[in-house]
mmCIF file of C-alpha atoms in Angstrom:
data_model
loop_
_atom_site.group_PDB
_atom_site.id
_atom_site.type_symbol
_atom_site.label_atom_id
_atom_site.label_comp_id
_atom_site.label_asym_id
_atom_site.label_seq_id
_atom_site.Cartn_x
_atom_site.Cartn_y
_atom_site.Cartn_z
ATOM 1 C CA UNK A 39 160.706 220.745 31.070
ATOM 2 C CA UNK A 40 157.175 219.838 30.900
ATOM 3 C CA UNK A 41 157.305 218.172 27.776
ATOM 4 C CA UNK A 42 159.463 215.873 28.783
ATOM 5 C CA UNK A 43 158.993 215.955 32.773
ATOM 6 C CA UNK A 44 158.347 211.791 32.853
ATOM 7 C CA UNK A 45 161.277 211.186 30.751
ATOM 8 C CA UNK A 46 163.887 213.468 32.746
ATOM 9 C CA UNK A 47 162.652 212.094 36.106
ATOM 10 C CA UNK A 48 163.279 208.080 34.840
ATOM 11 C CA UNK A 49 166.674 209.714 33.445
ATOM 12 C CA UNK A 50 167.652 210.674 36.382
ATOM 13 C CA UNK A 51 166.813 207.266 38.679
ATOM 14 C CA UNK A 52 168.621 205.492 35.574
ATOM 15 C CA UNK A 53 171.879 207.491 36.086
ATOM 16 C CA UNK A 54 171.814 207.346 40.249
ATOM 17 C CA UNK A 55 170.641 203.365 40.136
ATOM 18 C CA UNK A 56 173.825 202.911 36.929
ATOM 19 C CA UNK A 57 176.077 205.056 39.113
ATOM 20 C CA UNK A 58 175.531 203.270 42.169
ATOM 21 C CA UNK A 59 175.807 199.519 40.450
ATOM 22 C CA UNK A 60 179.305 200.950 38.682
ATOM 23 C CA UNK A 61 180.895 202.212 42.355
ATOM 24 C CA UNK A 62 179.522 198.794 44.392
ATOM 25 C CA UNK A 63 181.426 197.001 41.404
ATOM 26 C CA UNK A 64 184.836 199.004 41.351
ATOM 27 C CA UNK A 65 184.217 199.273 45.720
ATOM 28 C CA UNK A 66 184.222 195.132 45.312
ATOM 29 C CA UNK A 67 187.062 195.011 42.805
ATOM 30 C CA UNK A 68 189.375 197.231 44.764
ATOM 31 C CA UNK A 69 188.114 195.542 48.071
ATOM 32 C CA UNK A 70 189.282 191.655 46.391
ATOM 33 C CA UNK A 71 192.420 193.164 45.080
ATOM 34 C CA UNK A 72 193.748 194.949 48.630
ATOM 35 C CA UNK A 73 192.810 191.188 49.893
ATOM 36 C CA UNK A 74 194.875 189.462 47.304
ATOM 37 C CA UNK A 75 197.600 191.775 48.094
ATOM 38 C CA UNK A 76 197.586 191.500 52.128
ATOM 39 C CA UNK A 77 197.553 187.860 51.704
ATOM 40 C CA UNK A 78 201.893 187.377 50.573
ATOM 41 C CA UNK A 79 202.084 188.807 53.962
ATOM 42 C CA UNK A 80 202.390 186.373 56.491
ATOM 43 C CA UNK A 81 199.561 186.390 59.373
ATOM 44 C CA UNK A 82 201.061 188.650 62.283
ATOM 45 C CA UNK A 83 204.382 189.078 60.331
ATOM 46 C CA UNK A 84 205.761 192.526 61.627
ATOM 47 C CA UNK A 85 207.825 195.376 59.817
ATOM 48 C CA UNK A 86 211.167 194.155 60.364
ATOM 49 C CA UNK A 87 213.021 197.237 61.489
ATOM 50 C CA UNK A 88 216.571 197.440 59.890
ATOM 51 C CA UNK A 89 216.162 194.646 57.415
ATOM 52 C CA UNK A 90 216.965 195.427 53.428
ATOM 53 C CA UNK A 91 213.178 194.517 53.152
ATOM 54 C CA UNK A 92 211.844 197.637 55.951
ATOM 55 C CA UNK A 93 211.335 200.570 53.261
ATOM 56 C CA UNK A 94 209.598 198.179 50.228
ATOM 57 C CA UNK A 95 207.507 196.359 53.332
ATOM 58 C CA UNK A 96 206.547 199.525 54.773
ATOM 59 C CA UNK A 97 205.503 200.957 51.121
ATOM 60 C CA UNK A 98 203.801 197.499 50.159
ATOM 61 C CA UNK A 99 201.433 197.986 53.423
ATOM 62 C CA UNK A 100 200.838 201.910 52.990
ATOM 63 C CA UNK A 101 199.352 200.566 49.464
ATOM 64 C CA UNK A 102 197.542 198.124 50.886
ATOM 65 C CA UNK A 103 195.970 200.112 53.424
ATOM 66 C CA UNK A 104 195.454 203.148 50.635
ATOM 67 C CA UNK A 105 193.470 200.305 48.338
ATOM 68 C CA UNK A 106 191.323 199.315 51.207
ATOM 69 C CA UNK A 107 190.511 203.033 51.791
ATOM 70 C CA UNK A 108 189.394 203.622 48.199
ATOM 71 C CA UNK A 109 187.336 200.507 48.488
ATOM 72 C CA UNK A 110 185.477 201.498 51.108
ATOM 73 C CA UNK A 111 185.285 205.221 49.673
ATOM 74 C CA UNK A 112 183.532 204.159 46.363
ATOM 75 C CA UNK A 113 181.411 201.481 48.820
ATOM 76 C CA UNK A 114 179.953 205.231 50.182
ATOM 77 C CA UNK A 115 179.689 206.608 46.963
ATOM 78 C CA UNK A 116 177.659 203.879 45.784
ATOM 79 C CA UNK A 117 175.163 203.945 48.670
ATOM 80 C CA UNK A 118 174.673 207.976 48.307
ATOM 81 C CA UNK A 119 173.898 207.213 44.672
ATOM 82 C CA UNK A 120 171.551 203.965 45.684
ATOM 83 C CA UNK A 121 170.073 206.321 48.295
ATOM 84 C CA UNK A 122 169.390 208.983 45.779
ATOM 85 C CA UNK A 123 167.656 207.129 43.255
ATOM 86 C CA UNK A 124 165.361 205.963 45.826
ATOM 87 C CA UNK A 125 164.701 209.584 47.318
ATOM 88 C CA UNK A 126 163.578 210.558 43.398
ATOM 89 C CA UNK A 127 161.370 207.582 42.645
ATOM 90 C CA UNK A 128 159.679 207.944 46.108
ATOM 91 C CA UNK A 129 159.268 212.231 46.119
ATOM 92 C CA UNK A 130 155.798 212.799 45.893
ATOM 93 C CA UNK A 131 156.126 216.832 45.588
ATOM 94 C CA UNK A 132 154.524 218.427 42.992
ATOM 95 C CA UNK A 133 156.728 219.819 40.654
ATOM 96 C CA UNK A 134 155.981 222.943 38.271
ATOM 97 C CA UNK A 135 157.255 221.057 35.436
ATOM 98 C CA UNK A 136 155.052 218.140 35.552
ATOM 99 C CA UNK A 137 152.571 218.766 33.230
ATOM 100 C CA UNK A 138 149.899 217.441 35.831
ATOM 101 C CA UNK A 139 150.866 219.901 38.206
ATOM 102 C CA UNK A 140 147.818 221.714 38.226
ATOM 103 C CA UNK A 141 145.374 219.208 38.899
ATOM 104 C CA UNK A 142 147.456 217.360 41.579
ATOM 105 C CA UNK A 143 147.719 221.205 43.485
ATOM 106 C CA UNK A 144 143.922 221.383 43.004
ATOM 107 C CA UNK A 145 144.115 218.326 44.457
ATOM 108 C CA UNK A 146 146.312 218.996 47.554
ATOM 109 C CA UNK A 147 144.227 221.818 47.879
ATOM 110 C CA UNK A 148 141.243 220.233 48.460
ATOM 111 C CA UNK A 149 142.268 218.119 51.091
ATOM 112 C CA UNK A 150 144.252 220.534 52.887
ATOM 113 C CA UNK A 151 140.707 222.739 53.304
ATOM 114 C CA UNK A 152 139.173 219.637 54.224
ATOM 115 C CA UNK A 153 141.770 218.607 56.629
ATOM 116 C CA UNK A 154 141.788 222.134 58.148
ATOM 117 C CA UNK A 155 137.479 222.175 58.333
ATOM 118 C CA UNK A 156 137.871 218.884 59.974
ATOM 119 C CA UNK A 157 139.952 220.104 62.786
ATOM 120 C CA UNK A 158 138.156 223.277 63.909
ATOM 121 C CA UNK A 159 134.920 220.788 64.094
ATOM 122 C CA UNK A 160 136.934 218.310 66.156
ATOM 123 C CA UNK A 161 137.958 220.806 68.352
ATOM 124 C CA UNK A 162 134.887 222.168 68.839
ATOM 125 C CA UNK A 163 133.209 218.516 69.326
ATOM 126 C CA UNK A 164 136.297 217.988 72.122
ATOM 127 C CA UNK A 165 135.527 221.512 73.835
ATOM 128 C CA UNK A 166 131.740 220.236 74.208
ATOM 129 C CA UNK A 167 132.625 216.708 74.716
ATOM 130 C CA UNK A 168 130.251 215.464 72.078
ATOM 131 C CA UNK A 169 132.248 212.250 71.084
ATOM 132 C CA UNK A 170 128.751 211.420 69.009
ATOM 133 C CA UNK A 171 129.171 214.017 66.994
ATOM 134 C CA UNK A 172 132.608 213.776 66.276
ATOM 135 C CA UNK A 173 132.202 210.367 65.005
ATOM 136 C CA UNK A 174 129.984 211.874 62.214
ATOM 137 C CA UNK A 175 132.547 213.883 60.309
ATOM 138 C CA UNK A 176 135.117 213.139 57.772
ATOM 139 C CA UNK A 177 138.554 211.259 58.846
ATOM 140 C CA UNK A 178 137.288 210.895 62.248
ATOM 141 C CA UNK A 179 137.899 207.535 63.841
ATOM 142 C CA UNK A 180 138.005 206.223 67.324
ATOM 143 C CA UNK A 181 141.910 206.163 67.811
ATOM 144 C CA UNK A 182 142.208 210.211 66.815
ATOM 145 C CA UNK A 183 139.076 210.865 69.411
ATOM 146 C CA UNK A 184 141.227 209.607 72.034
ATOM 147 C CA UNK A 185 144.326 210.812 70.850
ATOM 148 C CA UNK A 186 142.888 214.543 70.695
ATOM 149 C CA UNK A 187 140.995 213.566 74.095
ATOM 150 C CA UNK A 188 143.855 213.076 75.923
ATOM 151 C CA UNK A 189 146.000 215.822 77.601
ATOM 152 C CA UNK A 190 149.106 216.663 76.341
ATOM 153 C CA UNK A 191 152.381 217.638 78.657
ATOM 154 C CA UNK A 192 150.772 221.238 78.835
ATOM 155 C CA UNK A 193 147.448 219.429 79.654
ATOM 156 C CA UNK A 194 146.072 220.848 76.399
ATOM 157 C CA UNK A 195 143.414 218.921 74.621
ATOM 158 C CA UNK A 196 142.307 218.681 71.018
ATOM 159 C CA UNK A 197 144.262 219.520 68.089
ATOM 160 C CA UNK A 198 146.927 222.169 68.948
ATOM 161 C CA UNK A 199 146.634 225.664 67.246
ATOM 162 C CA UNK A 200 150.061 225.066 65.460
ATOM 163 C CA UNK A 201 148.496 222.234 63.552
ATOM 164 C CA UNK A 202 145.931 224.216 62.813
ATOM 165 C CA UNK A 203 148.629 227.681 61.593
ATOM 166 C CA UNK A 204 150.875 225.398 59.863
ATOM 167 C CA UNK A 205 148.212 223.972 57.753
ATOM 168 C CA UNK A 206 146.388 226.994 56.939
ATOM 169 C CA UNK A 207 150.205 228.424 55.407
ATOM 170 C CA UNK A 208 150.249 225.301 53.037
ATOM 171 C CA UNK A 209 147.044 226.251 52.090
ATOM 172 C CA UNK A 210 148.144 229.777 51.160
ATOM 173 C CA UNK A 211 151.417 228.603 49.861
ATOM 174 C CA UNK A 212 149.515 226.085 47.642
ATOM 175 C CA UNK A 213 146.709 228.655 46.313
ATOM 176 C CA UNK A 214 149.352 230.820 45.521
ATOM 177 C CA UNK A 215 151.257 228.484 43.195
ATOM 178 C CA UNK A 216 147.993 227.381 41.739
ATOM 179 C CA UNK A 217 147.791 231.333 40.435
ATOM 180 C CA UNK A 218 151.083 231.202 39.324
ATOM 181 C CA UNK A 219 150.815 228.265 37.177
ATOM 182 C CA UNK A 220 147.134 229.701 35.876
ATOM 183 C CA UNK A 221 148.783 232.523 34.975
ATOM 184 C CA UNK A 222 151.606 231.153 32.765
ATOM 185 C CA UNK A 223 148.889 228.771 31.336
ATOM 186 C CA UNK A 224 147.276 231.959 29.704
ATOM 187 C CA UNK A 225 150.422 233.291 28.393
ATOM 188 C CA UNK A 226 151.411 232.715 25.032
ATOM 189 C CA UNK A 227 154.539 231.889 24.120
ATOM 190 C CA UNK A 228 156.684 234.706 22.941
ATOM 191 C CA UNK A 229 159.822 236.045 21.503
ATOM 192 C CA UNK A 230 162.190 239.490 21.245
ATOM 193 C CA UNK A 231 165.587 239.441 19.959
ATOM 194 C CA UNK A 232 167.660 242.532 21.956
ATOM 195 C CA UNK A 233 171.457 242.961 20.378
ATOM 196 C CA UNK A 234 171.149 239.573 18.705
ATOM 197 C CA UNK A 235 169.609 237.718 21.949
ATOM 198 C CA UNK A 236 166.791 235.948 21.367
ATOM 199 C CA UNK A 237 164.561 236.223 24.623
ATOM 200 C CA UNK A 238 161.937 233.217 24.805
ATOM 201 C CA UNK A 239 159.101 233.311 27.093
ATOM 202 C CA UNK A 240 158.604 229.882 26.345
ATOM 203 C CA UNK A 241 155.029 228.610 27.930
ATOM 204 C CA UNK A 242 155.789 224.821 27.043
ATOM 205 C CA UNK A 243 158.732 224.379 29.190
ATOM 206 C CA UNK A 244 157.890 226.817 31.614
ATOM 207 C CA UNK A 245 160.704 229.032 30.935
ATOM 208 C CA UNK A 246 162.542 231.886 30.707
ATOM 209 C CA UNK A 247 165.166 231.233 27.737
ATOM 210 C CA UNK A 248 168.093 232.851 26.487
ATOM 211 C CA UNK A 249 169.535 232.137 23.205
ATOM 212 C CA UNK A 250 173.109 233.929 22.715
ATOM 213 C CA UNK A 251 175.025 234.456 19.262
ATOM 214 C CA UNK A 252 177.971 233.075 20.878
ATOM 215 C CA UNK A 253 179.442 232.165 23.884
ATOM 216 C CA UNK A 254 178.914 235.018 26.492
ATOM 217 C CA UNK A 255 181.181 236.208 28.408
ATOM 218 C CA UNK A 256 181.914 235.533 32.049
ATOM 219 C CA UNK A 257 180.285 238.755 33.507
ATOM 220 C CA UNK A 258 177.314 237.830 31.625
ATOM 221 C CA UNK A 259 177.220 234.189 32.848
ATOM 222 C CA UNK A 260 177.503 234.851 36.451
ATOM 223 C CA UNK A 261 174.646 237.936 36.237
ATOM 224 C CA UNK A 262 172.543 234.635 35.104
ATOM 225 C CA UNK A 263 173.569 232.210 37.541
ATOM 226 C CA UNK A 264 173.472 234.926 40.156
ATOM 227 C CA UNK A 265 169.291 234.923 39.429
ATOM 228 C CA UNK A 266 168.847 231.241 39.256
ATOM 229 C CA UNK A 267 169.564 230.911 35.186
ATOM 230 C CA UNK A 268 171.579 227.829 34.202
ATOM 231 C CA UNK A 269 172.684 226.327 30.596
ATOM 232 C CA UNK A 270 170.501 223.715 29.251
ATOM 233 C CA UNK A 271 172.251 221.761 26.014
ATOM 234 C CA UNK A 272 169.297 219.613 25.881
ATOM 235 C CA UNK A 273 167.077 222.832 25.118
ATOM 236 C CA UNK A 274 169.208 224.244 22.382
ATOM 237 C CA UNK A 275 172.099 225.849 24.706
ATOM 238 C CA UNK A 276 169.517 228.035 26.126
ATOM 239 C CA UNK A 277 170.192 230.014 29.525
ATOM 240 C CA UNK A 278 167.055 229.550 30.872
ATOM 241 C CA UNK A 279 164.746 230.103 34.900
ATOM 242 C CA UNK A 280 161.240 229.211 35.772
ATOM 243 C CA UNK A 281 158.938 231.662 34.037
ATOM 244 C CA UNK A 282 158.449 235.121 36.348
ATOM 245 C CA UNK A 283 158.262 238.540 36.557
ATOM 246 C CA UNK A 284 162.180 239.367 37.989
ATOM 247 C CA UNK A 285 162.874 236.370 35.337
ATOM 248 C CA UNK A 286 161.895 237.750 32.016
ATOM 249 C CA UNK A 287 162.993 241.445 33.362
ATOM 250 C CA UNK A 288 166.529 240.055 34.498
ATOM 251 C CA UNK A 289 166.544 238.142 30.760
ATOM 252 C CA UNK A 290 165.913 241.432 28.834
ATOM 253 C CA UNK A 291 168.456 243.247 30.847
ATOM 254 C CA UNK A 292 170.951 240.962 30.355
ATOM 255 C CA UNK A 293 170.448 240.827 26.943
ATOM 256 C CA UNK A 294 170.785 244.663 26.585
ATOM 257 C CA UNK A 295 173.951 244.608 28.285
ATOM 258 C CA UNK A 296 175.405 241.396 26.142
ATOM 259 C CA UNK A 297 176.709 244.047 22.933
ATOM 260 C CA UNK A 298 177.859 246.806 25.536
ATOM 261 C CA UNK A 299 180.134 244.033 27.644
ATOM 262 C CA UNK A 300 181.372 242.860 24.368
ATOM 263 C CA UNK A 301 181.046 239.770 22.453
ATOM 264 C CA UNK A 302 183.367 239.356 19.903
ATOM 265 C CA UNK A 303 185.819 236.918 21.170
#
């Protein structure tokens, strides 16, 4: 939520980067243990067929070999949660719950427009060949001249149009979630109880919350999963999605269908 977006995020690295320390240990244990065991064997000893000893021999290996496996299973485990904690402390996408989402899409924003300005002028200094006055706008250095200057495989020159499409659609997509999150800034937050539900537009987290009288039943939990809604303990056992229009209208219908499905179990 966004009053507690900081403290969720450095939750989460501290479980992957615990995780991933717990695995390497148990991955190093197991690994030392299948050792210890393989080493009453004698180097290049064989199975000997038809000896009393062939079944308990043949066992002893299998669980040698099975110990190795799980050491080298919880070896991957620990490098998928290592791997993990790095991917979180080094995303730099702007989520809606941090509270300084905002300002860093105003941000993005700007440079995007700037980025996309910059490359219609360089294009236009490339079609004219006027290297001089290229130099004179923003971002432009001497190693992009001559990287734009410079034919491509389709002998095309300057920055491509696709560059210049794909950038203009982050533009859009960005403006568009900088009205979003306007938008639920002006809201208030709000509340309507429907057959004992309590529906919470709730402004401060960002969210659409249920609150139910008891446990619903299944029917009801998978119409909420089935729209993105999932249980939050943390927020007071609230069923809860991003704030939206098909949110709050799927959370009111959902709570007028809780006392017709039945709740009294």
């Amino acid at each position: 939520m966004k009053h507690n977006y900081e403290e969720r995020r450095q939750n989460r690295i501290d479980y992957a980067k615990e995780k991933a320390a717990k695995l390497q240990k148990e991955s190093n244990q197991l690994y030392n243990h299948a050792q210890k065991m393989a080493s009453v064997i004698p180097m290049g000893q064989p199975i000997l067929v038809g000896h009393h000893s062939e079944k308990w021999d043949r066992n002893y290996r299998g669980k040698i070999h099975n110990t190795f496996g799980k050491a080298v299973a919880a070896g991957d485990k620990a490098d998928y949660y290592e791997n993990k904690a790095a991917t979180i402390e080094s995303n730099d996408a702007i989520s809606s719950d941090d509270p300084q989402a905002l300002d860093k899409l105003r941000k993005k924003l700007a440079l995007l427009e700037s980025t996309q300005e910059f490359m219609k002028s360089a294009n236009k200094c490339v079609k004219s060949g006027n290297k001089v006055a290229f130099m004179k706008l923003p971002y432009a250095t001497e190693k992009i001249w001559i990287e734009i200057t410079t034919p491509d495989f389709l002998k095309r020159v300057g920055f491509p149009a696709y560059s210049l499409k794909n950038n203009n659609a982050n533009i859009r997509s960005v403006k568009h979630r900088i009205a979003k999150l306007e938008s639920i800034e002006q809201l208030a937050t709000s509340e309507k109880t429907i057959n004992d539900v309590r529906v919470v537009i709730n402004t401060e987290a960002n969210r659409v919350q249920l609150f139910f009288p008891q446990i619903p039943p299944e029917d009801i939990r998978k119409r909420l999963r089935d729209r993105g809604f999932r249980f939050s303990r943390s927020e007071g056992n609230a069923w809860q999605q991003f704030i939206s229009n098909s949110a709050v209208g799927h959370a009111y219908m959902v709570a007028g269908l809780y006392h017709a499905e039945g709740t009294t179990k």
